[in-house]
Structures are given as structure tokens and as C-alpha cells.
Tab-separated table of C-alpha atoms in Angstrom:
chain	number	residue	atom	x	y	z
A	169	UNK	CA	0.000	0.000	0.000
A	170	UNK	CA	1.409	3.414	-0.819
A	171	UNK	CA	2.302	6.198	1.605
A	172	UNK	CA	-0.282	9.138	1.903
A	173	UNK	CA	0.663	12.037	0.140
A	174	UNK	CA	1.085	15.511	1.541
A	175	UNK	CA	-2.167	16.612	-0.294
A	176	UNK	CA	-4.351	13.815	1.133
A	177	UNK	CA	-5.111	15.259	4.471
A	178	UNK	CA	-8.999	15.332	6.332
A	179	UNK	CA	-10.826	18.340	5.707
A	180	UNK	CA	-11.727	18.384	9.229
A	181	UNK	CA	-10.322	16.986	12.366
A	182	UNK	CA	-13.892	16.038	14.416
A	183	UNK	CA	-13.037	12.639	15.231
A	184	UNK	CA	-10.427	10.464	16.320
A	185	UNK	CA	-10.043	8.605	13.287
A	186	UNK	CA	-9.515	11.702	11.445
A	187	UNK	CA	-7.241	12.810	13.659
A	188	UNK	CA	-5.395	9.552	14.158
A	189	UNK	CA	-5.369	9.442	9.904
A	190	UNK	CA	-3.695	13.028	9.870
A	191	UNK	CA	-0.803	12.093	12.486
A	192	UNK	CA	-0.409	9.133	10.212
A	193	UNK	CA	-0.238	11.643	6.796
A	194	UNK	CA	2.319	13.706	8.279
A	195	UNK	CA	4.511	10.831	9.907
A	196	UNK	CA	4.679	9.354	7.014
A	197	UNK	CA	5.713	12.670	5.181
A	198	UNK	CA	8.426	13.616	7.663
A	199	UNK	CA	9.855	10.256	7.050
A	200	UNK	CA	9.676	10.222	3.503
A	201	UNK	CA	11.188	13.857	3.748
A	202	UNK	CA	14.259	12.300	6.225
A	203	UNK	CA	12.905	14.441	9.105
A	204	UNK	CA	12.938	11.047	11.049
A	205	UNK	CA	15.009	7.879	10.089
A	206	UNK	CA	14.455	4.661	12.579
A	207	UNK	CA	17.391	3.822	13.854
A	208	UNK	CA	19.498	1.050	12.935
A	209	UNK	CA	17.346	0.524	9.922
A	210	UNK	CA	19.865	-1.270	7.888
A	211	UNK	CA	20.065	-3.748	10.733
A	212	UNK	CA	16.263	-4.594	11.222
A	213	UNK	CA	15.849	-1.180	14.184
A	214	UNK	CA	14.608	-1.329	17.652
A	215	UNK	CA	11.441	-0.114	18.314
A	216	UNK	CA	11.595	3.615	20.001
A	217	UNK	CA	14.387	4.914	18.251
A	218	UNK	CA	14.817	7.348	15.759
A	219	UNK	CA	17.616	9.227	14.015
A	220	UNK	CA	17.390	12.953	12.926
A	221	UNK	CA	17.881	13.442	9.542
A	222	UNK	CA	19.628	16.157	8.070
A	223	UNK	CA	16.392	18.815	8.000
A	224	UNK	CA	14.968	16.989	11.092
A	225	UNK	CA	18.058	18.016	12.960
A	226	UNK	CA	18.209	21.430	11.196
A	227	UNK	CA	14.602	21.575	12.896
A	228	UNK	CA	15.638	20.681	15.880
A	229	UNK	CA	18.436	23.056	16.254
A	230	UNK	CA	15.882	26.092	15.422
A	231	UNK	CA	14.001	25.157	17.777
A	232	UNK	CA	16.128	24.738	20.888
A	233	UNK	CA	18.142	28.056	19.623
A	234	UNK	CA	14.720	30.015	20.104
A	235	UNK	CA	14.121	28.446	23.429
A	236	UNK	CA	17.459	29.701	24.975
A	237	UNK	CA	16.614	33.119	23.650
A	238	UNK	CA	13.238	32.812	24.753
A	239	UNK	CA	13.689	31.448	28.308
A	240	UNK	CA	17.301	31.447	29.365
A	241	UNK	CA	18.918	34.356	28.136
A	242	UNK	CA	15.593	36.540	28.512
A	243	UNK	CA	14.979	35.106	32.309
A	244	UNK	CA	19.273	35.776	33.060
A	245	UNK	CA	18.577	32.112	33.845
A	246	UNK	CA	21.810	29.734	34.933
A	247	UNK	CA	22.125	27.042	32.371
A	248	UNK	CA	24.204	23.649	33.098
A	249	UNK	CA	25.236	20.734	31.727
A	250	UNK	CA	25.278	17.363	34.190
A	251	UNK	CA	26.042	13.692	33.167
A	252	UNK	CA	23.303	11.140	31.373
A	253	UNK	CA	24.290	8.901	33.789
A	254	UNK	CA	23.126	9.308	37.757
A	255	UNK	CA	24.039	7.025	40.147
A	256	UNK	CA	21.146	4.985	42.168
A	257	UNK	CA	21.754	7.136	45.697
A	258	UNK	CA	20.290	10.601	43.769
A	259	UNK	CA	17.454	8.697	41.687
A	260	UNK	CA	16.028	6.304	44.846
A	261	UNK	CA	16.033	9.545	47.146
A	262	UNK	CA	13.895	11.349	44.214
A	263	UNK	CA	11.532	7.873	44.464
A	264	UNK	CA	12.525	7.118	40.508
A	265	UNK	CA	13.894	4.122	41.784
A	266	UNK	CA	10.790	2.891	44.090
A	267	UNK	CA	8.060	4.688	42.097
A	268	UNK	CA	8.698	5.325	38.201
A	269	UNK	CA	6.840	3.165	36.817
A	270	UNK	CA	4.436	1.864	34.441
A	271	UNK	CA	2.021	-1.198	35.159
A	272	UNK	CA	2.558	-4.219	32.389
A	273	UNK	CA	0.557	-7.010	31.230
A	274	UNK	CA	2.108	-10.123	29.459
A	275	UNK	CA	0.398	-12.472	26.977
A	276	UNK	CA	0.412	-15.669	28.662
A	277	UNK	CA	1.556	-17.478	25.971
A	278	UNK	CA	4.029	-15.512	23.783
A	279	UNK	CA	5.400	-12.902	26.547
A	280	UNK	CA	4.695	-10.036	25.089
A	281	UNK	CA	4.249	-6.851	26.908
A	282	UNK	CA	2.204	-4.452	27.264
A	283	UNK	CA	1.419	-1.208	28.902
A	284	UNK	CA	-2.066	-2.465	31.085
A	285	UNK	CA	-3.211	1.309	30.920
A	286	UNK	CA	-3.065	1.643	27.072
A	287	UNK	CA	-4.631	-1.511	26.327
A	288	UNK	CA	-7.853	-0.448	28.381
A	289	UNK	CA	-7.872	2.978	27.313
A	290	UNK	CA	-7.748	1.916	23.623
A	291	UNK	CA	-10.493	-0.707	24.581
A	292	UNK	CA	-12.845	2.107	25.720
A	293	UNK	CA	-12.392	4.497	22.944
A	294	UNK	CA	-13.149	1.757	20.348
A	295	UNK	CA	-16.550	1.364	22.568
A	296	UNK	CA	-17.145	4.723	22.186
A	297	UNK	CA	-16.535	5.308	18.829
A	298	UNK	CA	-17.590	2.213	17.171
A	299	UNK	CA	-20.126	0.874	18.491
A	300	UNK	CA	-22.067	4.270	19.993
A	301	UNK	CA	-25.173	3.247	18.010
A	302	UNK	CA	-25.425	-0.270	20.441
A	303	UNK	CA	-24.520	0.743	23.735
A	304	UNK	CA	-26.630	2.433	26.406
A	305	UNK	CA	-26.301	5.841	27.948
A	306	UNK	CA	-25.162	4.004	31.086
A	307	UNK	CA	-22.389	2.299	29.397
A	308	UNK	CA	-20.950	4.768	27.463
A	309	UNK	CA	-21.191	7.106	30.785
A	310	UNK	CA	-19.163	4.123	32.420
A	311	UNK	CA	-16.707	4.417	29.364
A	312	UNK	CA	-15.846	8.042	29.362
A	313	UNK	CA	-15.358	7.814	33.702
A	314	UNK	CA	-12.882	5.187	33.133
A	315	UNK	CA	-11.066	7.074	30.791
A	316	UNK	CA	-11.047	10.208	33.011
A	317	UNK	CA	-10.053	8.204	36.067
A	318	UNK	CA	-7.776	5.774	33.810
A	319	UNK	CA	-4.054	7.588	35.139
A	320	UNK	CA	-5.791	7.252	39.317
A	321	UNK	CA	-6.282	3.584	38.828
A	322	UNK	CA	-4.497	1.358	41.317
A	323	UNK	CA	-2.795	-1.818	40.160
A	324	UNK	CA	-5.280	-4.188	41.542
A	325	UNK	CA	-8.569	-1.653	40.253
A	326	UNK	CA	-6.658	-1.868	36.400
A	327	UNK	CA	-6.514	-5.507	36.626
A	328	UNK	CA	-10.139	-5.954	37.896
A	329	UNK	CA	-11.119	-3.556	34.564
A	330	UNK	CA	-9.336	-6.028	31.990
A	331	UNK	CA	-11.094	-8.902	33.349
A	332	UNK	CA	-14.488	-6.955	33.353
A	333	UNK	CA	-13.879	-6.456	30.201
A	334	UNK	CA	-12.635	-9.348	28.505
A	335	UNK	CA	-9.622	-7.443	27.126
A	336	UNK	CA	-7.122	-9.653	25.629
A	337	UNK	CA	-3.838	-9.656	23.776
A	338	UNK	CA	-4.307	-7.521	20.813
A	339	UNK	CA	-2.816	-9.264	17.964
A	340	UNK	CA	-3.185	-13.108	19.337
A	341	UNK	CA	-6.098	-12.878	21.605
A	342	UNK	CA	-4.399	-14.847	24.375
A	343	UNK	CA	-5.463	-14.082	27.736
A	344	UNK	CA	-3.261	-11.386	29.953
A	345	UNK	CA	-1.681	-11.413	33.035
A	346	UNK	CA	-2.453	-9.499	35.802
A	347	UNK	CA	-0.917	-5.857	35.607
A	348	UNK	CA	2.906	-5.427	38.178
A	349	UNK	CA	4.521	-2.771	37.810
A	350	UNK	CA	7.696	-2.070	35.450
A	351	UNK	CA	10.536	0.477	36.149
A	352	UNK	CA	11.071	2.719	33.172
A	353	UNK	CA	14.401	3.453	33.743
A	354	UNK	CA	17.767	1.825	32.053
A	355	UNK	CA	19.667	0.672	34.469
A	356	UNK	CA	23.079	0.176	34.080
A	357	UNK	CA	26.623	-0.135	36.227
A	358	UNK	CA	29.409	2.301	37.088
A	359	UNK	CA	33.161	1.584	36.880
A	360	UNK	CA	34.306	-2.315	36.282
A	361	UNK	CA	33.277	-3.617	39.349
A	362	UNK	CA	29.647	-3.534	38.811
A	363	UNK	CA	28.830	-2.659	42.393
A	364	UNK	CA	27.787	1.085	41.922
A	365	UNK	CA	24.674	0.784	40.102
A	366	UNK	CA	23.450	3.677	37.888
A	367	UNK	CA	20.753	4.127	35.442
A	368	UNK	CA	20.449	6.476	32.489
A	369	UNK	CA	18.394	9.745	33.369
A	370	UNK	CA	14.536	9.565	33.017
A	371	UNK	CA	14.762	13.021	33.059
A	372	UNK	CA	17.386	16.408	33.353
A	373	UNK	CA	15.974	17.615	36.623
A	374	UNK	CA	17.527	15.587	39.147
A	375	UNK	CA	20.709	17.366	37.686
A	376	UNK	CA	19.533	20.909	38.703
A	377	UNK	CA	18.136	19.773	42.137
A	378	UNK	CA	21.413	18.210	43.316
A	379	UNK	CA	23.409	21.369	42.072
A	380	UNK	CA	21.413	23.520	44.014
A	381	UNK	CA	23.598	24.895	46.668
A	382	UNK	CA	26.738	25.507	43.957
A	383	UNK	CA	24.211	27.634	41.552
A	384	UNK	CA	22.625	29.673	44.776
A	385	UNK	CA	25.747	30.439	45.545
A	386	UNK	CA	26.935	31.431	42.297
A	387	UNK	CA	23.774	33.418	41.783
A	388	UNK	CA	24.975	35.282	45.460
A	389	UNK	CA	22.703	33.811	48.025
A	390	UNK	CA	19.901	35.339	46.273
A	391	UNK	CA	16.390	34.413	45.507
A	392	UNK	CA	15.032	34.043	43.301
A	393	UNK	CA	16.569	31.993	40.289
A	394	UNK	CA	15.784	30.008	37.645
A	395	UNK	CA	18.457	26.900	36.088
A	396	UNK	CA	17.956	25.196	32.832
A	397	UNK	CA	19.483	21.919	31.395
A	398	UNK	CA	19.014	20.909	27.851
A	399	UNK	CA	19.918	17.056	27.364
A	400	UNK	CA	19.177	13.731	26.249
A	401	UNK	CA	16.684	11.354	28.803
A	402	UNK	CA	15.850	7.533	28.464
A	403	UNK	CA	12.976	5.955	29.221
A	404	UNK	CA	12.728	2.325	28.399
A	405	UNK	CA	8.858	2.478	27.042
A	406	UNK	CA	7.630	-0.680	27.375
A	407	UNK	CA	5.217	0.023	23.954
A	408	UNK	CA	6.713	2.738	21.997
A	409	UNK	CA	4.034	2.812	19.164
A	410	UNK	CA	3.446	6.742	18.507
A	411	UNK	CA	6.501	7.511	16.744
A	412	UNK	CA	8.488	9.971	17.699
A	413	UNK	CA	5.761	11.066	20.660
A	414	UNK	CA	6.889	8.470	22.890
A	415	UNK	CA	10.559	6.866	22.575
A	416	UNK	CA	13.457	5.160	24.329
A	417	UNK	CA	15.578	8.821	24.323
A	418	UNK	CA	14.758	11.850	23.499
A	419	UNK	CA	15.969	15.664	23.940
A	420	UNK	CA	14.451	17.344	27.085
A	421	UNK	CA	15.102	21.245	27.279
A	422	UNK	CA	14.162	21.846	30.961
A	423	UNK	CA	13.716	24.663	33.533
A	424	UNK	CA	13.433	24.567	37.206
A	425	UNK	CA	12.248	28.089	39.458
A	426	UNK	CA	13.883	28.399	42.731
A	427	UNK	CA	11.882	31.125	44.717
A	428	UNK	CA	11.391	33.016	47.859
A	429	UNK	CA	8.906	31.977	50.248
A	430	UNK	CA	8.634	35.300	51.462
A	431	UNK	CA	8.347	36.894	47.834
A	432	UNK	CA	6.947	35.301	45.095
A	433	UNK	CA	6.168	38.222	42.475
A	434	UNK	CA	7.891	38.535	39.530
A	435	UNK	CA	9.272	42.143	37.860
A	436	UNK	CA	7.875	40.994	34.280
A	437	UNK	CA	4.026	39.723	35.575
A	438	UNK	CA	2.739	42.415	34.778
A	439	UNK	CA	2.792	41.656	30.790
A	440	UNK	CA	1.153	38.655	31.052
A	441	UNK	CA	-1.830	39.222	34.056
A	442	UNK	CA	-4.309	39.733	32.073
A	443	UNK	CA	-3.656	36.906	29.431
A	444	UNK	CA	-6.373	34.011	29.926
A	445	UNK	CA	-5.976	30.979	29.750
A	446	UNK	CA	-8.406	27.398	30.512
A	447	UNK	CA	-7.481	26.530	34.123
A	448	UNK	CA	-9.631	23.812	36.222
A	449	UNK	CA	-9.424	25.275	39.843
A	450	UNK	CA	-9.861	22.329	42.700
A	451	UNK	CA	-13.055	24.149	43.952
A	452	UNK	CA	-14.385	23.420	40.586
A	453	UNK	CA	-13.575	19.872	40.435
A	454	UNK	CA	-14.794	19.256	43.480
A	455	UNK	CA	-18.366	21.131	42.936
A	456	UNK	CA	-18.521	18.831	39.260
A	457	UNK	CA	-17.934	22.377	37.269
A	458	UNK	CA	-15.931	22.628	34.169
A	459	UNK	CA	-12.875	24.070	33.499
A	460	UNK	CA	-12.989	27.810	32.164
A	461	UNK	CA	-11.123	30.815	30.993
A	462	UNK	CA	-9.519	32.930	33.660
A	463	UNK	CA	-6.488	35.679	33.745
A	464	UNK	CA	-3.305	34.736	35.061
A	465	UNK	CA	-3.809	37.906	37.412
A	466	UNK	CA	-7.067	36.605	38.639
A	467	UNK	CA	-5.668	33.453	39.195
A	468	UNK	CA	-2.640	34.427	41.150
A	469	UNK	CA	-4.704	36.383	43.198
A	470	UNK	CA	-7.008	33.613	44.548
A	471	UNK	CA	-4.349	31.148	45.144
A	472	UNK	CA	-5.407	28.963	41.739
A	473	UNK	CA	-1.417	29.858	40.747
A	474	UNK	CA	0.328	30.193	44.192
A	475	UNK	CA	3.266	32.656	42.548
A	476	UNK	CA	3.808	35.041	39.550
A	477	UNK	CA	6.722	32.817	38.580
């Protein structure tokens, strides 16, 4: 089957098909255009890693050039540089180590994996969208609360919801296991003895919050401050299937506000109070309201934003 062309695009993104149908049209054209290459192509690749091609990485380049200018060198912010690879100590006091995880599902006959969460999330949205016309009203209202309570869902409640369901492997219909939960991060040794365990960083934070002390000194004692790390982070996806939205490493440009407790304004708020923007305040999720427009000013002022940072 050929590749969509550039031209074949939906008129109108209403529905998740179409909208699923136009990611597809323009993954395929950024690949065809070498945007994207999958890595180690020539050798069969491994699932959740790409390559930047040569306008791909042009791209990318723009883009984290306009981000410096538009965050660190316009905020004075202090920018670092700290290894990929952070010893176990720094990442189990963070809870990484205990808590940063997925929850997984095998086939019981093959061993495949998958993510639990995904598997009844696509389950419900195929309800939903194919068969509307044959449900009830109470169904579908089940449906959509399971999807909005999907990320809350305890280990035990998201294995109680596949059975429920009937949800099986996807490809060979073999029953699941029940959902335990998988660490995301590569983990990996440091120096030839293998007994200072590592992993590779989920994430460039950790980086900044260790160096604290150094860059509040450097910045002289004074609050407040913002640091920024731009770097590369792993996460060892157990179903990387959206291209290049979810992969095994990736480029994370990051930014981390120290302030004072005693003084949280900011000199520059002022530009942006009266700017709204869709905010759900917990006094409206609470009452069963919906989310709605409100300024940033308005916002800081009744605690929904606790600082003009």
C-alpha cells in the first residue's frame, strides 16, 4: 500500500479517526522527507528509536536556539550541563527508583508486553466510537469515567477492569496477566566492578536539584533563580508505538524556578496578568464544574497559581 501524500489530508479533524489518519499523513511525510530515520534501519531497528535526519536536525536546532533566547537568556537564567548517567543514591532519594513506573501485562503465551493502561484505554475508545449506536447511555457514561479516572487507577482496580472487560492480547487474543509494575528506567553499572549501580536519566531535573547549593551560591545567596538543562533522557517504554511522541531517548530542554517563600512576584508579571488561559481550579472539580477561561492575574490572586513565577 502506498504512503499518503502531503495533499491527502482530512478536511476536518472532528473525530479520532480523522485525527489519528492526519498524524499518520504527516509521519509518514516527515519520514519520507528524512525528518525522522528509525534507527538502525539497515540492521532490522529497535522499536523507540529514531535518528534525525539532516532537516529533522536542522529543525531541531531552530528550535532549541529560540528556546534559549526565549527562556534562558531573557529570564538571566543559569544554564548547566550534568552527566546522562546518575548514580542509584540521587534517583532512589527522588523515588525514581521505588516509584517510576508503568504497570505491564504479558500475553500468557508468547510474553509479550504491554502497557495495562493503554490496552484499556484503547479498549474504551473503540466502545465509544464504534459501536455508539449499540450501547446504552449508562455504558458509554461508564466508558468516558474510566477514561477520566484511567491515570488514578491502582494496580489491583486496572486488573479488575481487563477482566471486566474481557480485554485480551491484541494481535493473538491470548489471555493477559495481571498488571505489576515495570521500572522505566535503564539501568546500568558504574566503573568495572559492577557494584555502583546507575541508570540512564529519566529526566534532566535531578541534575539541577542536586546542584542547588553551587548555583545559589553562584547566583549570590539570592532568591530568586531560575536553572535550565538541555539534554538527552531515556525511558525504556515498554510500547513505543506513537513515533516519535513516545521513545526510548529523546531531547528534554528543561527549567526549574527556585523562589522566595517570602516573595513570590515577579518584575515581568505584569505583561502577562491579564492573558487568559483554561485553568480547572480544585473548587471546581470538586463542585462537578468545568474548566474555564480565567487571567493569570485573577488566578494568582485567589491562590489557583500560588506565585507570579
Amino acid at each position: 500500500m502506498d504512503a499518503p501524500t502531503e495533499q491527502q489530508q482530512p478536511a476536518q479533524l472532528s473525530s479520532g479517526n480523522d485525527r489519528e489518519a492526519f498524524r499518520q499523513t504527516l509521519w509518514n511525510t516527515l519520514l519520507r522527507r528524512s525528518f525522522y530515520l528509525p534507527s538502525f534501519k539497515i540492521y532490522g531497528g529497535v522499536s523507540g528509536f529514531y535518528d534525525y535526519g539532516p532537516p529533522g536536525f536542522a529543525l531541531k536546532n531552530n528550535i532549541l536556539k529560540f528556546w534559549r533566547e526565549h527562556f534562558v537568556y531573557e529570564e538571566h537564567m543559569l544554564e548547566i550541563e550534568c552527566p546522562s548517567v546518575t548514580p542509584e543514591a540521587v534517583l532512589k532519594a527522588s523515588g525514581h527508583v521505588d516509584k517510576f513506573t508503568d504497570l505491564m501485562v504479558k500475553d500468557d503465551k508468547t510474553g509479550t508486553c504491554f502497557r495495562a493502561d493503554h490496552l484499556l484505554r484503547d479498549y474504551c475508545n473503540d466502545k465509544l466510537e464504534k459501536d455508539h449506536l449499540t450501547i446504552s447511555a449508562e455504558q458509554a457514561s461508564e466508558l468516558k469515567n474510566v477514561l477520566a479516572l484511567l491515570e488514578d487507577l491502582s494496580c489491583q482496580e486496572l486488573g479488575l477492569k481487563i477482566k471486566e472487560y474481557g480485554i485480551t492480547a491484541p494481535h493473538t487474543k491470548n489471555p493477559l496477566s495481571d498488571p505489576y509494575p515495570f521500572n522505566l528506567m535503564f539501568q546500568t553499572s558504574i566503573g568495572p566492578s559492577g557494584q555502583s549501580p546507575g541508570y540512564m536519566r529519566p529526566e534532566t531535573a535531578q541534575g539541577i536539584f542536586v546542584n542547588f547549593r553551587d548555583l545559589y551560591y553562584y547566583n549570590g545567596k539570592k532568591l530568586p533563580f531560575a536553572a535550565a538543562q538541555v539534554g538527552q533522557a531515556f525511558r525504556n517504554e515498554i510500547s513505543p508505538r506513537q513515533g516519535p511522541l513516545r521513545v526510548r531517548e529523546f531531547t528534554l530542554a528543561e527549567i526549574e524556578h527556585f523562589v522566595d517563600p517570602e516573595n513570590k512576584s515577579h518584575p515581568k508579571f505584569s505583561n502577562v496578568a491579564e492573558l487568559e488561559f483554561l485553568m480547572f481550579p480544585r473548587e471546581a472539580q470538586l463542585s462537578g464544574q468545568s474548566a474555564k477561561k480565567i487571567c493569570l492575574g485573577e488566578a494568582v490572586a485567589k491562590g489557583t497559581i500560588n506565585n507570579e513565577t
